[in-house]
Coordinates of C-alpha atoms in Angstrom, one line a residue:
X1075 CA 110.5 55.1 94.3
X1076 CA 107.1 55.8 92.9
X1077 CA 106.2 59.5 92.9
X1078 CA 103.2 60.2 95.1
X1079 CA 100.0 61.5 93.5
X1080 CA 99.2 64.8 95.1
X1081 CA 95.7 66.3 95.1
X1082 CA 96.7 70.0 95.0
X1083 CA 93.1 71.1 95.3
X1084 CA 92.8 69.3 98.6
X1085 CA 96.1 70.7 99.7
X1086 CA 94.9 74.2 99.0
X1087 CA 91.7 73.7 100.9
X1088 CA 93.6 72.4 103.9
X1089 CA 96.2 75.2 104.0
X1090 CA 96.4 76.8 107.5
X1091 CA 95.4 80.4 107.5
X1092 CA 93.2 82.4 105.2
X1093 CA 94.1 82.0 101.5
X1094 CA 92.1 83.1 98.5
X1095 CA 92.7 83.1 94.8
X1096 CA 91.5 86.0 92.7
X1097 CA 91.6 87.1 89.1
X1098 CA 93.6 90.1 88.1
X1099 CA 90.3 91.9 88.2
X1100 CA 90.0 90.9 91.9
X1101 CA 87.2 88.4 91.5
X1102 CA 87.2 85.4 93.8
X1103 CA 88.2 82.1 92.0
X1104 CA 88.7 79.9 95.1
X1105 CA 89.1 80.1 98.8
X1106 CA 90.5 77.6 101.3
X1107 CA 88.6 76.2 104.3
X1108 CA 90.0 78.6 106.9
X1109 CA 89.0 81.5 104.7
X1110 CA 85.4 80.3 104.8
X1111 CA 85.4 79.5 108.5
X1112 CA 87.1 82.7 109.7
X1113 CA 85.1 85.1 107.5
X1114 CA 81.8 83.4 108.2
X1115 CA 80.9 83.4 104.5
X1116 CA 80.0 80.3 102.5
X1117 CA 82.1 79.5 99.5
X1118 CA 79.1 80.1 97.3
X1119 CA 78.9 83.7 98.6
X1120 CA 82.4 84.4 97.5
X1121 CA 83.2 82.6 94.2
X1122 CA 82.7 84.7 91.1
X1123 CA 82.2 88.0 93.1
X1124 CA 84.4 91.1 93.3
X1125 CA 86.2 91.1 96.6
X1126 CA 85.0 94.5 97.8
X1127 CA 81.4 93.7 96.9
X1128 CA 81.6 90.8 99.4
X1129 CA 83.6 92.8 102.0
X1130 CA 82.7 96.5 101.7
X1131 CA 84.3 99.0 103.9
X1132 CA 82.7 100.0 107.2
X1133 CA 80.5 103.0 106.3
X1134 CA 80.5 104.1 109.9
X1135 CA 84.3 104.7 110.0
X1136 CA 85.1 107.9 108.2
X1137 CA 88.9 107.3 108.5
X1138 CA 88.8 103.8 107.0
X1139 CA 91.4 103.2 104.4
X1140 CA 91.6 99.4 104.3
X1141 CA 89.8 98.9 101.1
X1142 CA 91.8 101.4 99.1
X1143 CA 95.1 100.1 100.5
X1144 CA 94.2 96.5 99.9
X1145 CA 93.1 97.2 96.4
X1146 CA 96.3 99.1 95.6
X1147 CA 98.4 96.3 97.0
X1148 CA 96.7 93.7 94.8
X1149 CA 96.9 95.8 91.7
X1150 CA 100.6 96.4 92.3
X1151 CA 101.1 92.7 92.4
X1152 CA 99.3 92.4 89.1
X1153 CA 101.2 95.3 87.5
X1154 CA 104.7 94.4 88.6
X1155 CA 104.4 90.6 88.8
X1156 CA 106.0 90.8 92.3
X1157 CA 104.8 90.0 95.8
X1158 CA 103.4 92.9 97.8
X1159 CA 103.4 92.7 101.6
X1160 CA 101.2 95.1 103.5
X1161 CA 101.6 96.7 106.9
X1162 CA 99.2 95.6 109.7
X1163 CA 95.7 96.7 108.5
X1164 CA 92.4 97.4 110.2
X1165 CA 89.5 96.2 108.1
X1166 CA 86.2 95.7 109.8
X1167 CA 83.8 93.0 108.6
X1168 CA 80.0 93.1 108.8
X1169 CA 78.6 90.3 111.1
X1170 CA 76.9 87.9 108.7
X1171 CA 74.3 87.1 111.4
X1172 CA 73.6 90.7 112.3
X1173 CA 73.5 93.0 109.2
X1174 CA 74.5 96.5 110.0
X1175 CA 76.8 95.4 112.9
X1176 CA 80.5 95.7 112.1
X1177 CA 83.2 93.7 113.9
X1178 CA 86.6 95.2 114.3
X1179 CA 89.5 93.2 112.9
X1180 CA 93.2 93.6 112.3
X1181 CA 95.0 91.8 109.5
X1182 CA 98.5 91.1 108.1
X1183 CA 98.0 90.7 104.3
X1184 CA 100.3 89.5 101.6
X1185 CA 99.4 89.5 97.9
X1186 CA 101.4 87.4 95.5
X1187 CA 101.1 87.0 91.7
X1188 CA 100.8 83.7 89.8
X1189 CA 102.3 83.8 86.4
X1190 CA 101.0 81.9 83.3
X1191 CA 103.2 80.3 80.7
X1192 CA 103.2 83.7 78.8
X1193 CA 104.7 85.4 81.8
X1194 CA 101.5 87.4 82.5
X1195 CA 99.7 87.4 85.9
X1196 CA 96.8 85.0 85.8
X1197 CA 95.9 84.9 89.5
X1198 CA 96.5 86.8 92.7
X1199 CA 97.1 84.8 95.9
X1200 CA 95.7 86.8 98.8
X1201 CA 96.9 85.4 102.1
X1202 CA 95.8 87.1 105.3
X1203 CA 96.6 86.4 108.9
X1204 CA 94.2 87.8 111.5
X1205 CA 96.2 89.5 114.3
X1206 CA 93.3 91.0 116.1
X1207 CA 93.9 89.0 119.3
X1208 CA 97.6 89.9 119.2
X1209 CA 96.9 93.6 118.8
X1210 CA 94.2 93.5 121.5
X1211 CA 96.2 91.3 123.9
X1212 CA 95.2 91.9 127.6
X1213 CA 97.2 91.0 130.7
X1214 CA 94.3 89.9 132.9
X1215 CA 90.7 90.8 134.0
X1216 CA 89.9 94.4 133.4
X1217 CA 92.7 94.8 130.9
X1218 CA 96.3 96.0 131.2
X1219 CA 96.9 99.7 130.4
X1220 CA 100.4 99.0 129.2
X1221 CA 99.0 96.4 126.7
X1222 CA 96.5 99.0 125.6
X1223 CA 99.2 101.5 125.0
X1224 CA 101.2 98.9 123.1
X1225 CA 98.1 98.0 121.0
X1226 CA 97.6 101.7 120.0
X1227 CA 101.3 102.2 119.3
X1228 CA 101.6 99.1 117.1
X1229 CA 98.6 100.1 115.0
X1230 CA 99.7 103.7 114.8
X1231 CA 103.2 102.8 113.7
X1232 CA 101.8 100.4 111.1
X1233 CA 99.6 103.1 109.7
X1234 CA 102.4 105.6 109.6
X1235 CA 104.6 103.1 107.7
X1236 CA 101.8 102.5 105.2
X1237 CA 101.4 106.2 104.7
X1238 CA 105.2 106.8 104.2
X1239 CA 105.3 103.9 101.7
X1240 CA 102.4 105.5 99.8
X1241 CA 104.1 108.9 99.7
X1242 CA 107.4 107.2 98.5
X1243 CA 105.5 105.4 95.7
X1244 CA 103.9 108.7 94.6
X1245 CA 107.2 110.5 94.6
X1246 CA 108.8 107.6 92.7
X1247 CA 106.0 107.8 90.1
X1248 CA 106.4 111.6 89.7
X1249 CA 110.1 111.4 89.3
X1250 CA 109.8 108.5 86.9
X1251 CA 107.3 110.4 84.8
X1252 CA 109.5 113.5 84.6
X1253 CA 112.6 111.4 83.8
X1254 CA 110.9 109.5 81.0
X1255 CA 109.5 112.7 79.5
X1256 CA 113.1 114.1 79.4
X1257 CA 114.4 110.9 78.0
X1258 CA 111.8 110.9 75.2
X1259 CA 112.7 114.5 74.3
X1260 CA 116.4 113.6 74.1
X1261 CA 116.0 110.5 72.0
X1262 CA 114.4 111.5 68.7
X1263 CA 113.7 109.2 65.8
X1264 CA 116.5 108.9 63.2
X1265 CA 116.4 111.0 60.0
X1266 CA 116.5 109.6 56.5
X1267 CA 119.5 107.3 55.5
X1268 CA 119.0 107.3 51.8
X1269 CA 118.1 103.8 50.7
X1270 CA 119.3 102.3 54.0
X1271 CA 116.9 101.8 56.9
X1272 CA 117.4 102.2 60.7
X1273 CA 115.2 101.4 63.6
X1274 CA 115.6 102.7 67.2
X1275 CA 113.9 101.6 70.4
X1276 CA 114.0 102.6 74.0
X1277 CA 112.2 100.6 76.6
X1278 CA 112.2 101.8 80.3
X1279 CA 112.4 99.3 83.1
X1280 CA 109.0 98.1 84.1
X1281 CA 107.7 99.3 87.5
X1282 CA 111.0 100.6 88.6
X1283 CA 113.0 103.8 88.8
X1284 CA 115.9 102.1 87.1
X1285 CA 115.3 104.1 83.9
X1286 CA 116.9 106.9 81.8
X1287 CA 120.6 106.0 81.8
X1288 CA 120.6 104.5 78.3
X1289 CA 120.8 106.5 75.0
X1290 CA 121.4 106.1 71.3
X1291 CA 122.5 108.5 68.6
X1292 CA 122.8 108.5 64.8
X1293 CA 124.9 111.1 63.0
X1294 CA 125.5 111.9 59.3
X1295 CA 129.2 112.4 58.5
X1296 CA 130.9 113.9 55.5
X1297 CA 132.2 111.7 52.7
X1298 CA 129.3 109.3 52.5
X1299 CA 129.7 108.0 56.1
X1300 CA 127.4 107.6 59.0
X1301 CA 128.0 107.1 62.8
X1302 CA 125.9 105.2 65.3
X1303 CA 126.3 105.0 69.1
X1304 CA 124.7 103.7 72.2
X1305 CA 125.6 104.4 75.8
X1306 CA 124.7 103.5 79.4
X1307 CA 125.0 105.9 82.4
X1308 CA 125.5 104.4 85.8
X1309 CA 122.6 105.5 87.9
X1310 CA 118.9 106.0 87.3
X1311 CA 116.0 108.4 87.4
X1312 CA 116.1 112.1 86.7
X1313 CA 119.8 112.5 87.6
X1314 CA 120.8 109.8 85.1
X1315 CA 118.6 111.4 82.4
X1316 CA 120.4 114.7 82.8
X1317 CA 123.8 113.1 82.7
X1318 CA 122.8 111.0 79.7
X1319 CA 121.7 114.2 77.8
X1320 CA 125.0 115.8 78.4
X1321 CA 127.1 112.8 77.3
X1322 CA 124.9 112.1 74.3
X1323 CA 125.3 115.7 73.1
X1324 CA 129.0 115.7 73.7
X1325 CA 129.6 112.5 71.8
X1326 CA 127.4 113.7 69.0
X1327 CA 129.5 116.8 68.7
X1328 CA 132.8 114.9 69.0
X1329 CA 131.7 112.4 66.3
X1330 CA 131.3 115.3 63.8
X1331 CA 134.9 116.5 64.1
X1332 CA 136.9 113.3 65.2
X1333 CA 138.7 111.3 62.6
X1334 CA 137.3 108.0 64.0
X1335 CA 135.3 106.4 66.8
X1336 CA 138.2 106.0 69.1
X1337 CA 139.1 109.7 69.0
X1338 CA 135.4 110.6 69.6
X1339 CA 135.3 108.4 72.7
X1340 CA 138.6 109.9 73.9
X1341 CA 137.0 113.3 73.7
X1342 CA 133.9 112.1 75.5
X1343 CA 136.1 110.5 78.2
X1344 CA 137.8 113.9 78.9
X1345 CA 134.4 115.6 79.0
X1346 CA 133.0 112.9 81.3
X1347 CA 135.6 113.7 83.9
X1348 CA 133.9 117.1 84.4
X1349 CA 130.4 115.8 84.7
X1350 CA 129.2 114.5 88.1
X1351 CA 127.6 111.1 87.8
X1352 CA 129.3 110.3 84.5
X1353 CA 132.0 108.1 85.9
X1354 CA 132.0 104.5 84.6
X1355 CA 129.6 105.3 81.8
X1356 CA 129.9 102.8 79.0
X1357 CA 129.5 103.6 75.3
X1358 CA 130.0 102.0 71.9
X1359 CA 130.2 103.8 68.6
X1360 CA 130.7 102.7 65.0
X1361 CA 131.4 104.7 61.8
X1362 CA 129.8 103.2 58.7
X1363 CA 131.5 103.8 55.3
X1364 CA 128.8 102.9 52.7
X1365 CA 131.3 103.2 49.8
X1366 CA 134.0 101.0 51.2
X1367 CA 131.6 98.7 53.0
X1368 CA 133.5 98.9 56.2
X1369 CA 132.7 99.4 59.9
X1370 CA 135.1 101.1 62.2
X1371 CA 134.2 100.8 65.8
X1372 CA 135.4 101.4 69.4
X1373 CA 133.8 100.4 72.7
X1374 CA 134.3 102.0 76.1
X1375 CA 133.5 99.2 78.5
X1376 CA 130.3 98.5 76.5
X1377 CA 128.9 95.2 75.1
X1378 CA 130.1 94.5 71.6
X1379 CA 127.9 95.5 68.6
X1380 CA 126.5 92.5 66.7
X1381 CA 126.9 92.1 62.9
X1382 CA 124.3 89.9 61.3
X1383 CA 125.7 88.6 58.0
X1384 CA 123.4 87.9 55.0
X1385 CA 123.9 84.2 55.5
X1386 CA 122.5 84.3 59.0
X1387 CA 125.8 84.0 60.9
X1388 CA 126.5 86.6 63.6
X1389 CA 129.8 88.1 64.7
X1390 CA 130.4 90.4 67.6
X1391 CA 132.7 93.4 67.1
X1392 CA 134.9 92.8 70.1
X1393 CA 138.4 93.7 68.9
X1394 CA 138.4 97.3 70.2
X1395 CA 137.2 97.3 73.8
X1396 CA 138.6 99.5 76.6
X1397 CA 137.5 100.4 80.1
X1398 CA 134.4 102.6 80.7
X1399 CA 134.6 106.4 80.7
X1400 CA 136.6 107.8 83.6
X1401 CA 137.5 104.4 84.9
X1402 CA 141.3 104.9 84.3
X1403 CA 143.1 107.4 86.5
X1404 CA 144.9 108.9 83.5
X1405 CA 143.6 109.8 80.1
X1406 CA 144.9 107.6 77.2
X1407 CA 144.2 106.6 73.6
X1408 CA 141.5 104.2 72.9
X1409 CA 141.6 101.3 70.4
X1410 CA 139.5 101.0 67.3
X1411 CA 139.1 98.3 64.7
X1412 CA 137.7 98.0 61.2
X1413 CA 135.8 95.1 59.7
X1414 CA 134.2 94.7 56.2
X1415 CA 130.5 94.0 55.7
X1416 CA 128.5 92.7 52.8
X1417 CA 125.5 94.3 51.2
X1418 CA 122.4 93.1 53.1
X1419 CA 124.1 92.8 56.5
X1420 CA 122.6 94.3 59.6
X1421 CA 124.4 96.2 62.4
X1422 CA 122.9 96.0 65.9
X1423 CA 123.9 98.1 68.9
X1424 CA 122.2 97.7 72.3
X1425 CA 122.5 98.2 76.0
X1426 CA 122.8 95.6 78.7
X1427 CA 119.1 95.6 79.5
X1428 CA 118.5 93.6 76.4
X1429 CA 120.6 90.6 77.3
X1430 CA 121.9 90.7 80.8
X1431 CA 120.2 88.6 83.6
X1432 CA 121.4 88.7 87.2
X1433 CA 121.6 84.9 87.4
X1434 CA 123.3 84.3 84.1
X1435 CA 126.8 84.6 82.6
X1436 CA 127.0 87.3 80.0
X1437 CA 127.9 84.8 77.3
X1438 CA 124.5 83.2 77.7
X1439 CA 122.8 86.5 76.9
X1440 CA 125.1 87.1 73.9
X1441 CA 124.3 83.6 72.6
X1442 CA 120.6 84.3 73.0
X1443 CA 121.0 87.5 71.0
X1444 CA 122.9 85.8 68.2
X1445 CA 120.3 83.0 68.1
X1446 CA 117.4 85.6 67.8
X1447 CA 119.3 87.5 65.1
X1448 CA 119.8 84.3 63.1
X1449 CA 116.1 83.3 63.4
X1450 CA 114.9 86.7 62.2
X1451 CA 117.6 87.3 59.6
X1452 CA 115.1 88.0 56.8
X1453 CA 113.3 90.8 58.8
X1454 CA 113.9 94.5 58.0
X1455 CA 115.2 96.8 60.8
X1456 CA 111.8 97.8 62.2
X1457 CA 110.5 94.2 62.4
X1458 CA 113.8 92.9 63.6
X1459 CA 113.9 95.5 66.4
X1460 CA 110.4 94.5 67.6
X1461 CA 111.3 90.8 67.3
X1462 CA 114.5 91.3 69.5
X1463 CA 112.6 93.1 72.2
X1464 CA 109.8 90.4 72.1
X1465 CA 112.2 87.5 72.2
X1466 CA 114.9 88.8 74.6
X1467 CA 113.1 90.9 77.2
X1468 CA 111.6 89.0 80.2
X1469 CA 107.9 88.3 79.9
X1470 CA 107.2 90.1 83.1
X1471 CA 109.1 93.2 81.9
X1472 CA 112.7 94.3 81.9
X1473 CA 114.3 95.3 85.2
X1474 CA 116.8 97.6 83.5
X1475 CA 116.1 100.1 80.7
X1476 CA 117.1 99.1 77.2
X1477 CA 118.3 101.1 74.1
X1478 CA 118.5 99.4 70.7
X1479 CA 119.6 100.5 67.3
X1480 CA 119.2 98.3 64.2
X1481 CA 120.7 99.4 60.8
X1482 CA 120.4 97.7 57.5
X1483 CA 123.8 97.9 55.7

């Protein structure tokens, strides 16, 4: 059967309801026929103009907030790459036939982003349904007092909902800012490693409070050895940042006195039982012996570290994995394994934000990581860390925070 040829421009013009396309700077690119008809503006009066130059706010209404709320909704769609649905909104429009006369209107707006091939927002779809007649519904000649009460209550509740949402967003932003500041203070850059190089990265989730549960740590050990660890606390926000700080410090201290990574994680597991919110935390740690060219590692429910060999092949260190911290009802010993490495190899530890996607099996994410490591096998730790974040994090931004450590061996 022959595929029909569809004129999408004609389809857009014929869409029922008011629909406009705007740039991320909120300049009109196109509008459909209903938008022209219902606003009383010709297409030429709209295209290429900033939305609020065409539709300014009613200067006679001191309580008007429609312009601010509409602009914030559109900019949220641009910043997050996600659809933003607004509560019922009052936004008066100046009568095009009678300048200075404003007509009262109620709208139900939705703003949706359009992503380009690079994953960035290229357009905003602004769809609005006018609900003025619904809000102002009357029961008969002279009006119905019950309908008037309903009208007032619907609008009041919609405004209250919008205000509550705005307060929640502001509280969300404040907590995120404090949590990220604490996270940054607790995750310093690594010190010198002699002639070896290490790169560390932390990327918070974009536009979400799902931040500050991940950490990394690097520790100098006696006898020409070095320890590296990553971990992931269940939870998010300021509470997760506080738990993360306690666990990171505890593992760092345990690493300095334990005779191997398994014993260090055993000590951390005992400590985690006394810390509220630390249950089911995952962690992975590896001890590097530069002289013997060996890696000794242990994982507590965490994704396996990756070892990039000089020939470009990748192996995952998955022979010493046990449940997360506090997941077992009784304390027990943890496994550890040792593997050799060649000069010029690279060790990569990471948290699940780097590879996990909700719609994919974990093996797909691991294969994607291995492929990226092979493709960038000649890069140094700093460049490799940047390349992994660029290749593996979603173009629209990661939905979970990500910690990453890359060490040249």
